mmCIF file of C-alpha atoms and ligand atoms in Angstrom:
data_model
loop_
_atom_site.group_PDB
_atom_site.id
_atom_site.type_symbol
_atom_site.label_atom_id
_atom_site.label_comp_id
_atom_site.label_asym_id
_atom_site.label_seq_id
_atom_site.Cartn_x
_atom_site.Cartn_y
_atom_site.Cartn_z
ATOM 1 C CA MET A 1 -0.107 -17.613 36.314
ATOM 2 C CA SER A 2 -3.567 -18.150 34.430
ATOM 3 C CA ALA A 3 -3.744 -18.250 30.992
ATOM 4 C CA PRO A 4 -4.374 -15.129 28.667
ATOM 5 C CA ALA A 5 -8.153 -14.816 27.945
ATOM 6 C CA ILE A 6 -8.502 -16.088 24.365
ATOM 7 C CA LYS A 7 -10.955 -14.375 22.278
ATOM 8 C CA ALA A 8 -13.673 -16.781 20.914
ATOM 9 C CA GLU A 9 -14.075 -14.927 17.591
ATOM 10 C CA SER A 10 -12.344 -11.825 16.135
ATOM 11 C CA HIS A 11 -13.658 -8.940 14.342
ATOM 12 C CA VAL A 12 -12.685 -9.313 10.624
ATOM 13 C CA ILE A 13 -11.481 -5.934 9.491
ATOM 14 C CA ASP A 14 -13.490 -5.331 6.063
ATOM 15 C CA GLY A 15 -11.033 -3.636 3.815
ATOM 16 C CA LYS A 16 -13.391 -4.029 0.736
ATOM 17 C CA ALA A 17 -15.658 -1.849 2.713
ATOM 18 C CA VAL A 18 -13.220 0.875 3.894
ATOM 19 C CA ALA A 19 -11.733 1.156 0.418
ATOM 20 C CA ALA A 20 -15.261 1.955 -1.261
ATOM 21 C CA ALA A 21 -15.654 4.755 1.586
ATOM 22 C CA ILE A 22 -12.281 6.189 0.349
ATOM 23 C CA ILE A 23 -13.317 5.865 -3.221
ATOM 24 C CA GLU A 24 -16.628 7.653 -2.571
ATOM 25 C CA ASN A 25 -14.571 10.334 -0.965
ATOM 26 C CA VAL A 26 -12.225 10.199 -3.850
ATOM 27 C CA LYS A 27 -15.057 11.095 -6.434
ATOM 28 C CA GLN A 28 -16.331 13.811 -4.373
ATOM 29 C CA ALA A 29 -13.041 15.525 -4.754
ATOM 30 C CA ARG A 30 -12.905 14.934 -8.423
ATOM 31 C CA ASP A 31 -16.017 16.601 -9.156
ATOM 32 C CA GLN A 32 -15.177 19.484 -6.828
ATOM 33 C CA LEU A 33 -11.815 19.905 -8.800
ATOM 34 C CA LEU A 34 -14.031 19.633 -12.080
ATOM 35 C CA SER A 35 -16.289 22.432 -10.656
ATOM 36 C CA ALA A 36 -13.808 24.327 -8.920
ATOM 37 C CA VAL A 37 -10.820 24.757 -11.355
ATOM 38 C CA ALA A 38 -11.835 22.669 -14.354
ATOM 39 C CA VAL A 39 -9.152 19.704 -13.690
ATOM 40 C CA LYS A 40 -9.758 16.188 -14.417
ATOM 41 C CA PRO A 41 -6.937 13.998 -12.268
ATOM 42 C CA GLY A 42 -4.883 12.059 -14.721
ATOM 43 C CA LEU A 43 -3.064 8.877 -13.959
ATOM 44 C CA ALA A 44 -0.440 7.115 -16.129
ATOM 45 C CA VAL A 45 0.199 3.644 -15.553
ATOM 46 C CA VAL A 46 3.744 2.450 -17.061
ATOM 47 C CA ILE A 47 4.167 -1.328 -16.999
ATOM 48 C CA VAL A 48 7.173 -2.803 -18.540
ATOM 49 C CA GLY A 49 7.240 -6.582 -19.637
ATOM 50 C CA GLU A 50 4.744 -9.487 -19.406
ATOM 51 C CA ASP A 51 4.873 -10.216 -15.630
ATOM 52 C CA PRO A 52 1.198 -11.814 -15.644
ATOM 53 C CA ALA A 53 0.668 -10.741 -11.747
ATOM 54 C CA SER A 54 2.017 -6.992 -12.854
ATOM 55 C CA GLN A 55 -0.480 -7.110 -15.621
ATOM 56 C CA VAL A 56 -3.561 -7.752 -13.400
ATOM 57 C CA TYR A 57 -2.370 -4.982 -11.322
ATOM 58 C CA VAL A 58 -1.925 -2.403 -13.984
ATOM 59 C CA ARG A 59 -5.418 -3.652 -15.552
ATOM 60 C CA ASN A 60 -7.193 -3.124 -12.172
ATOM 61 C CA LYS A 61 -5.576 0.085 -11.177
ATOM 62 C CA GLY A 62 -6.575 1.532 -15.191
ATOM 63 C CA LEU A 63 -10.479 0.239 -14.405
ATOM 64 C CA LYS A 64 -10.452 2.006 -10.907
ATOM 65 C CA ALA A 65 -8.880 5.162 -12.465
ATOM 66 C CA GLU A 66 -11.916 5.205 -15.086
ATOM 67 C CA GLU A 67 -14.501 4.198 -12.182
ATOM 68 C CA CYS A 68 -12.961 7.326 -10.393
ATOM 69 C CA GLY A 69 -13.806 9.451 -13.708
ATOM 70 C CA PHE A 70 -9.876 10.180 -14.031
ATOM 71 C CA HIS A 71 -7.866 10.527 -17.335
ATOM 72 C CA SER A 72 -6.311 7.539 -17.302
ATOM 73 C CA VAL A 73 -3.659 6.233 -19.732
ATOM 74 C CA GLN A 74 -1.615 2.861 -19.711
ATOM 75 C CA HIS A 75 2.032 2.736 -21.253
ATOM 76 C CA THR A 76 2.825 -0.992 -22.060
ATOM 77 C CA LEU A 77 6.482 -1.328 -23.031
ATOM 78 C CA SER A 78 8.398 -4.426 -24.258
ATOM 79 C CA ALA A 79 10.967 -6.130 -21.651
ATOM 80 C CA ASP A 80 13.817 -5.517 -24.130
ATOM 81 C CA ILE A 81 13.105 -1.795 -23.714
ATOM 82 C CA GLY A 82 16.200 0.662 -23.129
ATOM 83 C CA GLU A 83 16.439 2.446 -19.753
ATOM 84 C CA ASP A 84 16.681 5.946 -21.804
ATOM 85 C CA GLU A 85 13.622 5.149 -23.453
ATOM 86 C CA LEU A 86 11.934 4.563 -20.435
ATOM 87 C CA LEU A 87 13.658 7.649 -18.936
ATOM 88 C CA GLY A 88 12.220 9.484 -21.896
ATOM 89 C CA LEU A 89 8.709 8.693 -21.370
ATOM 90 C CA ILE A 90 8.819 9.493 -17.562
ATOM 91 C CA ASP A 91 10.168 13.079 -18.729
ATOM 92 C CA ASN A 92 7.136 13.082 -21.310
ATOM 93 C CA LEU A 93 4.928 12.415 -18.732
ATOM 94 C CA ASN A 94 6.364 14.629 -16.217
ATOM 95 C CA GLU A 95 5.586 17.534 -18.596
ATOM 96 C CA ASP A 96 2.331 16.704 -19.569
ATOM 97 C CA PRO A 97 -0.150 19.122 -17.878
ATOM 98 C CA LEU A 98 -2.921 16.386 -17.872
ATOM 99 C CA ILE A 99 -1.015 13.606 -16.006
ATOM 100 C CA HIS A 100 -1.077 14.350 -12.240
ATOM 101 C CA GLY A 101 -0.144 11.012 -11.468
ATOM 102 C CA ILE A 102 2.833 8.536 -12.550
ATOM 103 C CA LEU A 103 3.087 4.930 -11.605
ATOM 104 C CA VAL A 104 5.971 2.505 -13.084
ATOM 105 C CA GLN A 105 4.771 -1.079 -11.876
ATOM 106 C CA LEU A 106 7.448 -2.746 -10.358
ATOM 107 C CA PRO A 107 9.818 -5.045 -10.450
ATOM 108 C CA LEU A 108 11.422 -3.766 -13.551
ATOM 109 C CA PRO A 109 13.420 -6.046 -15.777
ATOM 110 C CA LYS A 110 16.967 -6.437 -14.396
ATOM 111 C CA HIS A 111 18.589 -4.380 -16.878
ATOM 112 C CA ILE A 112 16.795 -1.372 -15.888
ATOM 113 C CA ASN A 113 17.972 0.312 -12.713
ATOM 114 C CA GLU A 114 15.008 0.708 -10.543
ATOM 115 C CA LYS A 115 16.314 3.558 -8.190
ATOM 116 C CA LEU A 116 16.911 5.666 -11.198
ATOM 117 C CA VAL A 117 13.741 5.309 -12.333
ATOM 118 C CA ILE A 118 12.002 6.371 -9.336
ATOM 119 C CA ALA A 119 13.865 9.091 -8.976
ATOM 120 C CA ALA A 120 13.230 10.458 -12.504
ATOM 121 C CA ILE A 121 9.369 10.649 -11.720
ATOM 122 C CA ASP A 122 8.468 14.217 -10.694
ATOM 123 C CA PRO A 123 7.988 13.875 -6.755
ATOM 124 C CA GLU A 124 4.675 16.200 -7.291
ATOM 125 C CA LYS A 125 3.520 13.257 -9.391
ATOM 126 C CA ASP A 126 5.016 10.418 -7.764
ATOM 127 C CA VAL A 127 1.720 8.515 -6.418
ATOM 128 C CA ASP A 128 3.336 5.546 -5.409
ATOM 129 C CA GLY A 129 5.347 7.633 -2.745
ATOM 130 C CA PHE A 130 8.754 5.934 -3.597
ATOM 131 C CA HIS A 131 10.661 9.011 -4.810
ATOM 132 C CA PRO A 132 13.578 10.078 -2.160
ATOM 133 C CA ILE A 133 11.688 13.309 -1.885
ATOM 134 C CA ASN A 134 8.784 11.877 -0.764
ATOM 135 C CA VAL A 135 10.602 9.511 1.514
ATOM 136 C CA GLY A 136 12.074 12.534 3.291
ATOM 137 C CA ARG A 137 9.110 14.433 3.641
ATOM 138 C CA LEU A 138 7.412 11.404 5.415
ATOM 139 C CA GLY A 139 9.971 10.500 7.301
ATOM 140 C CA ALA A 140 10.008 14.670 8.441
ATOM 141 C CA GLY A 141 6.565 14.528 8.903
ATOM 142 C CA ALA A 142 5.770 17.142 6.079
ATOM 143 C CA MET A 143 2.627 15.654 5.217
ATOM 144 C CA GLU A 144 1.260 18.428 3.469
ATOM 145 C CA ASP A 145 4.010 18.196 0.825
ATOM 146 C CA ALA A 146 4.205 14.417 0.806
ATOM 147 C CA LEU A 147 2.406 11.328 -1.232
ATOM 148 C CA VAL A 148 2.369 8.937 1.139
ATOM 149 C CA PRO A 149 3.057 5.034 -0.368
ATOM 150 C CA CYS A 150 -0.613 3.412 -0.551
ATOM 151 C CA THR A 151 -0.285 0.042 0.901
ATOM 152 C CA PRO A 152 1.377 1.516 4.446
ATOM 153 C CA ALA A 153 -1.208 4.435 4.196
ATOM 154 C CA GLY A 154 -4.037 1.700 3.672
ATOM 155 C CA SER A 155 -2.965 -0.542 6.570
ATOM 156 C CA VAL A 156 -2.611 2.201 8.992
ATOM 157 C CA ILE A 157 -6.206 3.716 7.739
ATOM 158 C CA LEU A 158 -7.458 -0.304 8.677
ATOM 159 C CA ALA A 159 -5.837 -0.144 12.264
ATOM 160 C CA LYS A 160 -7.419 2.959 13.136
ATOM 161 C CA GLN A 161 -10.739 1.710 11.670
ATOM 162 C CA ALA A 162 -10.679 -1.463 13.975
ATOM 163 C CA LEU A 163 -9.061 0.417 16.837
ATOM 164 C CA GLY A 164 -10.550 4.035 17.195
ATOM 165 C CA GLN A 165 -8.814 6.945 15.532
ATOM 166 C CA ASP A 166 -6.571 7.236 18.725
ATOM 167 C CA LEU A 167 -3.234 4.956 18.468
ATOM 168 C CA SER A 168 -1.567 6.651 20.884
ATOM 169 C CA GLY A 169 0.891 5.207 23.666
ATOM 170 C CA MET A 170 0.120 2.068 21.644
ATOM 171 C CA GLU A 171 2.713 -0.575 21.077
ATOM 172 C CA ALA A 172 3.219 -1.551 17.117
ATOM 173 C CA VAL A 173 5.232 -4.123 15.961
ATOM 174 C CA ILE A 174 5.933 -4.269 12.543
ATOM 175 C CA ILE A 175 7.436 -7.546 10.416
ATOM 176 C CA GLY A 176 9.506 -6.351 7.879
ATOM 177 C CA ARG A 177 11.556 -3.330 7.137
ATOM 178 C CA SER A 178 11.387 -3.358 3.106
ATOM 179 C CA ASN A 179 11.563 0.502 1.728
ATOM 180 C CA ILE A 180 7.877 -0.237 0.020
ATOM 181 C CA VAL A 181 5.863 -1.319 2.914
ATOM 182 C CA GLY A 182 7.723 -1.762 6.334
ATOM 183 C CA LYS A 183 9.607 1.450 6.807
ATOM 184 C CA PRO A 184 7.120 3.752 5.743
ATOM 185 C CA VAL A 185 4.334 1.855 7.916
ATOM 186 C CA ALA A 186 6.609 2.461 10.783
ATOM 187 C CA GLN A 187 7.146 6.298 9.834
ATOM 188 C CA LEU A 188 3.024 6.237 9.785
ATOM 189 C CA LEU A 189 2.632 4.536 13.050
ATOM 190 C CA LEU A 190 5.356 7.225 15.016
ATOM 191 C CA GLN A 191 3.315 9.534 13.419
ATOM 192 C CA GLU A 192 0.219 8.254 15.258
ATOM 193 C CA ASN A 193 2.269 8.291 18.768
ATOM 194 C CA CYS A 194 2.879 4.494 18.745
ATOM 195 C CA THR A 195 5.753 3.191 20.276
ATOM 196 C CA VAL A 196 7.243 1.400 17.352
ATOM 197 C CA THR A 197 9.688 -1.464 16.749
ATOM 198 C CA ILE A 198 10.625 -3.107 13.212
ATOM 199 C CA ALA A 199 11.492 -6.641 13.194
ATOM 200 C CA HIS A 200 13.061 -8.321 10.498
ATOM 201 C CA SER A 201 15.164 -11.477 9.198
ATOM 202 C CA ARG A 202 17.216 -11.092 11.963
ATOM 203 C CA THR A 203 15.288 -10.028 14.872
ATOM 204 C CA LYS A 204 15.956 -12.554 18.212
ATOM 205 C CA ASP A 205 12.830 -14.404 19.595
ATOM 206 C CA LEU A 206 10.515 -12.747 16.730
ATOM 207 C CA PRO A 207 7.309 -14.136 18.492
ATOM 208 C CA GLY A 208 8.130 -12.695 21.555
ATOM 209 C CA VAL A 209 8.588 -9.461 19.892
ATOM 210 C CA CYS A 210 5.320 -9.704 18.184
ATOM 211 C CA ARG A 211 3.297 -10.571 21.243
ATOM 212 C CA ARG A 212 4.146 -6.926 22.857
ATOM 213 C CA ALA A 213 2.216 -5.449 20.193
ATOM 214 C CA ASP A 214 -1.340 -3.981 20.241
ATOM 215 C CA ILE A 215 -0.987 -3.548 16.302
ATOM 216 C CA LEU A 216 0.869 -6.266 14.786
ATOM 217 C CA VAL A 217 1.597 -5.424 11.054
ATOM 218 C CA ALA A 218 3.071 -8.470 8.988
ATOM 219 C CA ALA A 219 4.892 -7.360 5.444
ATOM 220 C CA VAL A 220 7.079 -10.386 5.052
ATOM 221 C CA GLY A 221 6.367 -12.518 2.182
ATOM 222 C CA ARG A 222 5.998 -15.823 4.054
ATOM 223 C CA PRO A 223 3.095 -17.524 3.822
ATOM 224 C CA GLN A 224 1.260 -18.115 7.273
ATOM 225 C CA MET A 225 4.085 -17.544 9.104
ATOM 226 C CA VAL A 226 2.498 -15.708 11.964
ATOM 227 C CA LYS A 227 0.765 -18.183 14.682
ATOM 228 C CA ALA A 228 -1.717 -17.547 17.125
ATOM 229 C CA ASP A 229 0.955 -17.776 20.018
ATOM 230 C CA TRP A 230 2.825 -14.876 18.254
ATOM 231 C CA VAL A 231 -0.279 -12.619 18.765
ATOM 232 C CA LYS A 232 -1.003 -10.631 21.973
ATOM 233 C CA PRO A 233 -4.854 -11.514 23.176
ATOM 234 C CA GLY A 234 -6.965 -8.705 21.529
ATOM 235 C CA ALA A 235 -4.215 -7.331 19.136
ATOM 236 C CA CYS A 236 -5.218 -5.986 16.011
ATOM 237 C CA VAL A 237 -3.381 -7.861 13.216
ATOM 238 C CA ILE A 238 -2.897 -6.015 9.812
ATOM 239 C CA ASP A 239 -1.611 -8.452 7.112
ATOM 240 C CA VAL A 240 0.165 -7.057 4.203
ATOM 241 C CA GLY A 241 1.690 -10.566 2.683
ATOM 242 C CA ILE A 242 -0.046 -11.601 -0.558
ATOM 243 C CA ASN A 243 1.555 -15.418 -1.169
ATOM 244 C CA ARG A 244 0.080 -17.618 -3.499
ATOM 245 C CA VAL A 245 0.343 -21.213 -2.365
ATOM 246 C CA ASP A 246 -0.824 -24.571 -4.059
ATOM 247 C CA ALA A 247 -4.425 -25.489 -2.985
ATOM 248 C CA PRO A 248 -4.948 -29.340 -4.118
ATOM 249 C CA GLU A 249 -8.395 -28.906 -2.410
ATOM 250 C CA LYS A 250 -9.468 -26.893 -5.085
ATOM 251 C CA GLY A 251 -8.250 -29.133 -7.952
ATOM 252 C CA GLU A 252 -4.846 -30.194 -9.501
ATOM 253 C CA GLY A 253 -2.750 -27.565 -10.236
ATOM 254 C CA LYS A 254 -5.009 -25.022 -8.515
ATOM 255 C CA THR A 255 -3.556 -22.229 -6.301
ATOM 256 C CA ARG A 256 -4.928 -19.585 -3.749
ATOM 257 C CA LEU A 257 -3.944 -16.538 -1.964
ATOM 258 C CA VAL A 258 -2.752 -16.393 1.899
ATOM 259 C CA GLY A 259 -1.086 -13.559 4.134
ATOM 260 C CA ASP A 260 1.789 -13.894 6.028
ATOM 261 C CA VAL A 261 -0.499 -13.950 9.214
ATOM 262 C CA ASP A 262 -2.168 -17.763 9.646
ATOM 263 C CA PHE A 263 -5.548 -16.155 9.764
ATOM 264 C CA ALA A 264 -7.555 -19.098 11.234
ATOM 265 C CA ASP A 265 -5.236 -19.616 13.838
ATOM 266 C CA ALA A 266 -4.137 -15.951 14.671
ATOM 267 C CA ALA A 267 -8.348 -15.051 14.683
ATOM 268 C CA THR A 268 -8.670 -17.164 17.712
ATOM 269 C CA VAL A 269 -6.802 -14.614 19.626
ATOM 270 C CA ALA A 270 -6.677 -11.002 18.057
ATOM 271 C CA GLY A 271 -9.170 -8.684 18.541
ATOM 272 C CA SER A 272 -9.342 -7.545 15.146
ATOM 273 C CA ILE A 273 -7.722 -9.070 11.928
ATOM 274 C CA THR A 274 -7.362 -8.472 8.072
ATOM 275 C CA PRO A 275 -8.038 -10.940 5.736
ATOM 276 C CA VAL A 276 -6.527 -11.961 2.669
ATOM 277 C CA PRO A 277 -7.858 -11.181 0.183
ATOM 278 C CA GLY A 278 -10.094 -8.635 0.697
ATOM 279 C CA GLY A 279 -8.302 -6.672 3.556
ATOM 280 C CA VAL A 280 -5.027 -4.509 2.812
ATOM 281 C CA GLY A 281 -5.492 -5.291 -0.749
ATOM 282 C CA PRO A 282 -8.174 -3.022 -1.632
ATOM 283 C CA MET A 283 -6.793 -0.562 0.355
ATOM 284 C CA THR A 284 -3.679 -0.235 -1.571
ATOM 285 C CA ILE A 285 -5.461 0.686 -5.152
ATOM 286 C CA ALA A 286 -7.831 3.104 -3.215
ATOM 287 C CA LEU A 287 -5.266 4.941 -1.951
ATOM 288 C CA LEU A 288 -3.452 5.144 -5.498
ATOM 289 C CA MET A 289 -6.659 7.056 -6.122
ATOM 290 C CA ALA A 290 -6.727 9.297 -3.370
ATOM 291 C CA ASN A 291 -2.982 10.201 -4.042
ATOM 292 C CA THR A 292 -3.907 11.107 -7.566
ATOM 293 C CA VAL A 293 -6.980 13.236 -6.796
ATOM 294 C CA ILE A 294 -4.357 14.871 -3.987
ATOM 295 C CA ALA A 295 -1.545 15.666 -6.600
ATOM 296 C CA ALA A 296 -4.215 16.951 -8.862
ATOM 297 C CA ALA A 297 -5.642 19.257 -6.385
ATOM 298 C CA ARG A 298 -2.223 20.178 -5.149
ATOM 299 C CA ALA A 299 -1.078 21.040 -8.686
ATOM 300 C CA SER A 300 -4.204 23.133 -9.651
ATOM 301 C CA GLY A 301 -3.300 25.114 -6.413
ATOM 302 C CA ARG A 302 -6.398 23.841 -4.491
ATOM 303 C CA PRO A 303 -5.006 21.067 -2.117
ATOM 304 C CA ASP A 304 -7.943 22.119 0.201
ATOM 305 C CA ILE A 305 -10.248 20.291 -2.001
ATOM 306 C CA ALA A 306 -8.588 16.929 -1.242
ATOM 307 C CA ASP A 307 -7.384 17.424 2.441
ATOM 308 C CA GLY A 308 -9.986 15.152 3.782
ATOM 309 C CA VAL A 309 -10.038 12.515 1.013
ATOM 310 C CA LYS A 310 -8.512 9.934 3.057
ATOM 311 C CA ASN A 311 -10.298 10.872 6.212
ATOM 312 C CA LEU A 312 -13.119 8.499 7.169
HETATM 313 P P1 NAD B 401 10.159 -7.552 0.831
HETATM 314 O O1 NAD B 401 10.774 -8.912 0.543
HETATM 315 O O2 NAD B 401 10.942 -6.398 0.242
HETATM 316 O O3 NAD B 401 10.647 -7.381 2.539
HETATM 317 C C1 NAD B 401 10.079 -8.512 3.366
HETATM 318 C C2 NAD B 401 10.948 -8.146 4.503
HETATM 319 O O4 NAD B 401 10.669 -9.276 5.769
HETATM 320 C C3 NAD B 401 12.387 -8.031 4.642
HETATM 321 O O5 NAD B 401 12.572 -6.498 5.283
HETATM 322 C C4 NAD B 401 13.064 -8.954 5.382
HETATM 323 O O6 NAD B 401 13.881 -8.777 6.501
HETATM 324 C C5 NAD B 401 11.785 -9.392 6.124
HETATM 325 N N1 NAD B 401 11.561 -10.803 6.444
HETATM 326 C C6 NAD B 401 12.054 -11.920 5.634
HETATM 327 N N2 NAD B 401 12.265 -13.139 6.226
HETATM 328 C C7 NAD B 401 11.569 -12.904 7.686
HETATM 329 C C8 NAD B 401 11.631 -13.870 8.814
HETATM 330 N N3 NAD B 401 11.430 -15.049 8.455
HETATM 331 N N4 NAD B 401 11.559 -13.080 9.776
HETATM 332 C C9 NAD B 401 11.390 -12.005 10.291
HETATM 333 N N5 NAD B 401 11.365 -10.972 9.060
HETATM 334 C C10 NAD B 401 11.653 -11.474 7.703
HETATM 335 O O7 NAD B 401 8.853 -7.489 0.819
HETATM 336 P P2 NAD B 401 8.009 -6.385 0.628
HETATM 337 O O8 NAD B 401 7.914 -5.802 -0.714
HETATM 338 O O9 NAD B 401 7.706 -5.490 1.747
HETATM 339 O O10 NAD B 401 6.513 -7.362 0.978
HETATM 340 C C11 NAD B 401 5.884 -7.802 1.899
HETATM 341 C C12 NAD B 401 4.593 -8.616 1.564
HETATM 342 O O11 NAD B 401 3.827 -7.863 1.438
HETATM 343 C C13 NAD B 401 4.958 -9.446 0.087
HETATM 344 O O12 NAD B 401 4.154 -10.651 0.437
HETATM 345 C C14 NAD B 401 4.087 -8.776 -0.666
HETATM 346 O O13 NAD B 401 3.375 -9.497 -1.653
HETATM 347 C C15 NAD B 401 3.138 -8.149 0.055
HETATM 348 N N6 NAD B 401 2.719 -6.606 -0.466
HETATM 349 C C16 NAD B 401 1.072 -6.614 -0.492
HETATM 350 C C17 NAD B 401 0.675 -5.483 -1.131
HETATM 351 C C18 NAD B 401 -0.475 -4.930 -1.009
HETATM 352 O O14 NAD B 401 -1.283 -4.253 -1.672
HETATM 353 N N7 NAD B 401 -1.414 -5.616 0.082
HETATM 354 C C19 NAD B 401 1.739 -4.283 -1.197
HETATM 355 C C20 NAD B 401 3.147 -4.654 -1.230
HETATM 356 C C21 NAD B 401 3.597 -5.690 -0.558
#
């Protein structure tokens, strides 16, 4: 048997450029909402404690919301806040007519029940898409009502950009079965008529399963786990992982970000591949802005205004 053809160079998917196009759509929808119903989309981000990575994410979300011309508020709560106090704040935000999207930055401190907090958010303002009602809507294909989790939505948009809009009949393998990434990515790819496999820590012959994939999504949290010989030649590889690793080559104590895919290795085989950083990461924040404008348009009785915001 002859060896499979190896591509000399993969097409690197530019997540920043695709995210910028989504943000342009968001700004247009914001303008239309303002002129049609005098509504400015409002996003509230709640952060509990001082986890440095979470603080960076929250700051970036606030800056992007301001760039989009949203009403943007941040609530920074101390790590020892009681669960009741946090639930009280969420109640207030649920009732606030200027706020259309509420995001509680995860993880929360151990003494706070995360599930309870997510369930307390008004599902129509749940721009992370983690509320059980939105999980159910996504599973049932009720997309006109659902708010879809941002990272999964961004991952699928990138795959469609790389492969053309029609993914029908393609084999998709997702490594990782988390509620926030793996499972919603699987639901979205199923809706795109892919044949979907969810692989996880107990999957047998993981490299062999991955080699079946026309679309391989890695959402594991293990630096550079996916190697070239896990990738079907020509496949589209979407790397959701964000892992900080030591980078002694940059100097003592320095670190760098890598994905769950060994980019340099896998890129020799893949047809298209997302880099880390600069792939899925920028899409997550762009889709958060998209969900906020969608929630604002629905709340204002003009869902049509944000209908096409995720279409490119
Ligand atoms: P998680 O820890 O909740 O889930 C990881 C999944 O990987 C689990 O389902 C587990 O079964 C599977 N897994 C673990 N070890 C495995 C192994 N050896 N082989 C096969 N499967 C294995 O993680 P998560 O929240 O889904 O996040 C996954 C990665 O995506 C992380 O690196 C995270 O930082 C990143 N992430 C990125 C963004 C973004 O904006 N780009 C957003 C969310 C998460």
